[in-house]
Coordinates of C-alpha atoms in Angstrom, one line a residue:
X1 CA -24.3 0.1 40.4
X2 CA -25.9 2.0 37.3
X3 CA -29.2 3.0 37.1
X4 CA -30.9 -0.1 35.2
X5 CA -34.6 1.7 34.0
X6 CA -35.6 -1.4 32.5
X7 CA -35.7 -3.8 35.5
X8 CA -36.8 -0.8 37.9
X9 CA -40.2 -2.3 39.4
X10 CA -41.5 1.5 40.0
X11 CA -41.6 2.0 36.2
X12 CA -45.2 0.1 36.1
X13 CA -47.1 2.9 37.4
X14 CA -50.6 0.9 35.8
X15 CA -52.3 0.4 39.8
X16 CA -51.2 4.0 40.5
X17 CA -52.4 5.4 38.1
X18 CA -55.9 5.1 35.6
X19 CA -54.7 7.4 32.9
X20 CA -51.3 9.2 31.6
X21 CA -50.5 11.0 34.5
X22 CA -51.5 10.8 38.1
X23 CA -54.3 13.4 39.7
X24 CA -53.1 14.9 42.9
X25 CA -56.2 12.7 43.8
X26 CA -54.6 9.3 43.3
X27 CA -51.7 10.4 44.8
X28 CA -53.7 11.2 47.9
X29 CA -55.3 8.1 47.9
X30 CA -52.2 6.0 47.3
X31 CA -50.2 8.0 50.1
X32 CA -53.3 6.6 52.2
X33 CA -52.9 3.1 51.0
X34 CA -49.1 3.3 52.0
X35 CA -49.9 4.8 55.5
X36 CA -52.5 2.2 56.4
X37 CA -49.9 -0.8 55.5
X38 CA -47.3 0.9 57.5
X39 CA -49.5 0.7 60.4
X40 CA -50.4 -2.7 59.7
X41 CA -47.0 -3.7 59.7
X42 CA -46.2 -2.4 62.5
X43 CA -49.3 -3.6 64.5
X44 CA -47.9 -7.1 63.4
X45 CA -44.6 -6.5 64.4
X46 CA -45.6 -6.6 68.2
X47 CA -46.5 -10.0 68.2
X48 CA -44.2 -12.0 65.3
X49 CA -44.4 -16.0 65.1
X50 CA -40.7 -16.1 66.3
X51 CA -40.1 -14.7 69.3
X52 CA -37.7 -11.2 68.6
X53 CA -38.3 -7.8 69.8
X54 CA -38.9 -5.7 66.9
X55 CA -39.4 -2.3 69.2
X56 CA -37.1 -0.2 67.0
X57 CA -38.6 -0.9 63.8
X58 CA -42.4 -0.9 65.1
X59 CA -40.9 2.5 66.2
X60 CA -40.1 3.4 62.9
X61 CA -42.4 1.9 61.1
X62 CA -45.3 3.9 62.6
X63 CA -42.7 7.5 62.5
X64 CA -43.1 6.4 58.6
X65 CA -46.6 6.1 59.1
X66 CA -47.0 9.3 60.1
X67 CA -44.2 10.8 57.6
X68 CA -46.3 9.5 54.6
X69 CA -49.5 10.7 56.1
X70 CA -48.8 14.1 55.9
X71 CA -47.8 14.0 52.4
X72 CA -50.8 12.2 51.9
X73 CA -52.9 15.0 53.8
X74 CA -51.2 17.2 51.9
X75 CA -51.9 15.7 48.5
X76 CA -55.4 15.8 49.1
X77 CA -55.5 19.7 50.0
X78 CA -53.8 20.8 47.0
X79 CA -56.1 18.1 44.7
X80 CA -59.0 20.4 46.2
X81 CA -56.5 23.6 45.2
X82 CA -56.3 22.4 41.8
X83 CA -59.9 21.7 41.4
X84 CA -60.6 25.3 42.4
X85 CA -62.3 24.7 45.5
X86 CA -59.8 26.3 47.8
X87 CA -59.6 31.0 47.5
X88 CA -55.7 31.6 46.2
X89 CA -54.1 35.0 46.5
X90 CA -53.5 36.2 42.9
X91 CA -50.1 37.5 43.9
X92 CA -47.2 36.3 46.7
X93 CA -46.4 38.7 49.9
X94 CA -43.9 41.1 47.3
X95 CA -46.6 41.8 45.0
X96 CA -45.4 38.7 42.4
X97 CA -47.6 37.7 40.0
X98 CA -47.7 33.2 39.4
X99 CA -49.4 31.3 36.8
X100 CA -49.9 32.5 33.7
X101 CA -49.7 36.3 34.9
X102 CA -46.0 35.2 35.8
X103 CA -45.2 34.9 32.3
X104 CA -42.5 37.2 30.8
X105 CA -41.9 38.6 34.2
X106 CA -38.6 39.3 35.8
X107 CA -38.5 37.5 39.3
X108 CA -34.9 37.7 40.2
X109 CA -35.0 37.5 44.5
X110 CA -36.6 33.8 44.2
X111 CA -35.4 32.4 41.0
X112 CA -37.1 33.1 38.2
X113 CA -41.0 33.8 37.4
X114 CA -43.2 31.6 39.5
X115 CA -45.0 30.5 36.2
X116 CA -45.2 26.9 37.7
X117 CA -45.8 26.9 41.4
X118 CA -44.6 24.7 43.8
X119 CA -46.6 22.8 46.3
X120 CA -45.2 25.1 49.2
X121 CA -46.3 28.1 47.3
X122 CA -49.7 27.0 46.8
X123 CA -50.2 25.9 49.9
X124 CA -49.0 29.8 51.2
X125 CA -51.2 31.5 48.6
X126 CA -54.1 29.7 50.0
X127 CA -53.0 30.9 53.5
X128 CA -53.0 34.8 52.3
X129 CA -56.4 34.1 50.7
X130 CA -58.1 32.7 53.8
X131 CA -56.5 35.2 56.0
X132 CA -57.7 38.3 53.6
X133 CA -60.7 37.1 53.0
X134 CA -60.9 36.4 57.4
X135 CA -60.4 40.3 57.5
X136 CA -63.9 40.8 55.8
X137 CA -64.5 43.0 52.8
X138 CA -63.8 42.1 49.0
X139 CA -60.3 39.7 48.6
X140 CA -58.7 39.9 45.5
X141 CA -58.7 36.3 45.5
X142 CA -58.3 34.1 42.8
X143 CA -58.4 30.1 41.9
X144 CA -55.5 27.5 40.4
X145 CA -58.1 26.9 37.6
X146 CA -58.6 30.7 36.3
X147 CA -54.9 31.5 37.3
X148 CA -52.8 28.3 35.6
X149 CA -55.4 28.3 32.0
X150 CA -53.6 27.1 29.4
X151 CA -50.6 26.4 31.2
X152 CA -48.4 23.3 32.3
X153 CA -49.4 20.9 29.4
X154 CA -46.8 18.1 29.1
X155 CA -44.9 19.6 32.1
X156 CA -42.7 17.4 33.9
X157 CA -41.1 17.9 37.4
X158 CA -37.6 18.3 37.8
X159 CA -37.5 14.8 39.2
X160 CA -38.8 13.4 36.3
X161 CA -35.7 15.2 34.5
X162 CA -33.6 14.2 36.8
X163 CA -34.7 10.7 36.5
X164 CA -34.6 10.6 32.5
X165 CA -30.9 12.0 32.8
X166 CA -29.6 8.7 34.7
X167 CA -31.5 6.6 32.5
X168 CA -30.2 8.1 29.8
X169 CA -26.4 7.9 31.3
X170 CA -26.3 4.1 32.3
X171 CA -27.9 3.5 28.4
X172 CA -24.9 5.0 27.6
X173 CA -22.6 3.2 29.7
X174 CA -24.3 -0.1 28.3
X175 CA -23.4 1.3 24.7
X176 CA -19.9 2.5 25.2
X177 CA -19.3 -1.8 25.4
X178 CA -20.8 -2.6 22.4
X179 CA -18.7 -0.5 20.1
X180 CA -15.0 -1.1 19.5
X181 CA -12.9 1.8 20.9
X182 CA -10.8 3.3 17.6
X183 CA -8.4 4.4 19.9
X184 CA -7.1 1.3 22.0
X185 CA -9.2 -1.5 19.8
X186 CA -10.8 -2.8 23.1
X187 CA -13.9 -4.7 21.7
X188 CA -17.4 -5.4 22.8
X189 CA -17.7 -6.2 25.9
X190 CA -14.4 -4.4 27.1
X191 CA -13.6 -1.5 29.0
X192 CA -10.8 0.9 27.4
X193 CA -6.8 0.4 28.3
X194 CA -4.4 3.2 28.7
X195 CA -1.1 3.0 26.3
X196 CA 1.0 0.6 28.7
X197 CA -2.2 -1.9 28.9
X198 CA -4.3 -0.8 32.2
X199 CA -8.1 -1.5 32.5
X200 CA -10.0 2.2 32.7
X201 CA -13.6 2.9 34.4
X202 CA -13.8 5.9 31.6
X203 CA -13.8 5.2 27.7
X204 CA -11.9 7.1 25.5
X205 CA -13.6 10.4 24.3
X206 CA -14.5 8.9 20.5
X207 CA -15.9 6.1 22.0
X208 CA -17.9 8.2 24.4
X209 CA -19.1 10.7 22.0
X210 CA -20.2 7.8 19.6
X211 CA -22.2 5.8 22.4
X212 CA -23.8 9.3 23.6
X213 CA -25.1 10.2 19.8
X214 CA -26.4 6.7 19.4
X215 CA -28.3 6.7 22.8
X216 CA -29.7 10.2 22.5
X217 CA -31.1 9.4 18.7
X218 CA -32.8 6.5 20.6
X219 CA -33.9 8.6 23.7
X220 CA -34.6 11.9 22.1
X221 CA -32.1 13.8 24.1
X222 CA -30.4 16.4 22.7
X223 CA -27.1 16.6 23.9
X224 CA -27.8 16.0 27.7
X225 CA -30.8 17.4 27.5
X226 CA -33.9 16.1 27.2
X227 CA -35.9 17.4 23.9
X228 CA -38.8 19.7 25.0
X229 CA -41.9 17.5 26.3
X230 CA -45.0 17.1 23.8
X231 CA -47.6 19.6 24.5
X232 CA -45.7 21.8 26.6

């Protein structure tokens, strides 16, 4: 079933959020809102109006519990990393710069520049830091603050890209049946026939390629890209 953005109840992000974008704090604190209802649920479970044994998913319903927890511990760690509370090494293991030092460098062993680091790679910086600075004498620490100034405005995580690309594909499956194909006449509403008359999941090309440059003018994708992000 295509992806349908418009009656997708996760795009209401209003008692998630209080302003554009989510702090790693509310995360945190949602994560925790989720893990206490799991358990909840689960304590429940054991003693339902109707008499069933629900063992299996009380089972798994605390498992979850604890699965969301730790993202939820986690979230709250790097919130304190982002704030600058928490010493960060100011390069990785090989000597690789991140942040905005990473910029215009060559990191070809791990993909690219660490410009943008990822939660994993925080969360090891902050392990070289508090085992240097364990080993007394002066750490050339750093913190997420001084290192990442000025950058990441209007950056978006490949999820969110991900997420705008199937948005923007089933838009464009919706549009492909409202034009009329010029090659097989099939009208609104209608998928495309081959030559001797059978149905066909894909429209013809012209069809396609009119549908995609209507939906991208709407979406502001360029070709199957998104444009860049404001700000960034």
């Amino acid at each position: 079933m295509p992806y349908e953005p418009e009656t997708d109840p996760a795009a209401d992000l209003s008692d998630v959020q209080a302003g554009r974008d989510i702090t790693l704090d509310e995360l945190a604190v949602g994560l925790s809102a989720v893990r206490l209802m799991l358990r909840k649920l689960a304590r429940a479970a054991e003693t339902p109006s109707t008499p069933v044994e629900l063992s299996d998913t009380i089972k798994g319903l605390r498992h979850l519990a604890d699965s969301v927890g730790e993202h939820a511990d986690r979230a709250e760690f790097l919130a304190r990393v982002v704030e600058g509370d928490v010493p960060l090494a100011k390069t990785f293991k090989g000597s690789d710069p991140w942040g905005k030092a990473a910029q215009g460098t060559d990191r070809e062993d791990y993909g690219g520049p660490a410009v943008i680091p990822t939660q994993w790679q925080l969360v090891h910086l902050a392990q070289q830091a508090k085992w240097a600075l364990a080993q007394g004498g002066d750490a050339d620490t750093t913190t997420y603050p001084e290192a990442m100034d000025g950058v990441g405005r209007g950056w978006e995580s490949k999820e969110a890209q991900f997420r705008r690309q199937r948005e923007r594909d089933a838009a464009v499956a919706r549009e492909v049946l409202l034009i009329v194909c010029e090659s097989c006449a099939s009208g609104e509403g209608e998928h495309c026939r081959t030559k001797n008359g059978r149905v066909s999941e894909k429209p013809h090309v012209v069809r396609q390629r009119e549908a995609e440059s209507t939906v991208d003018a709407r979406l502001g994708f360029l070709g199957t890209n998104p444009v860049a992000v404001p700000d960034a």
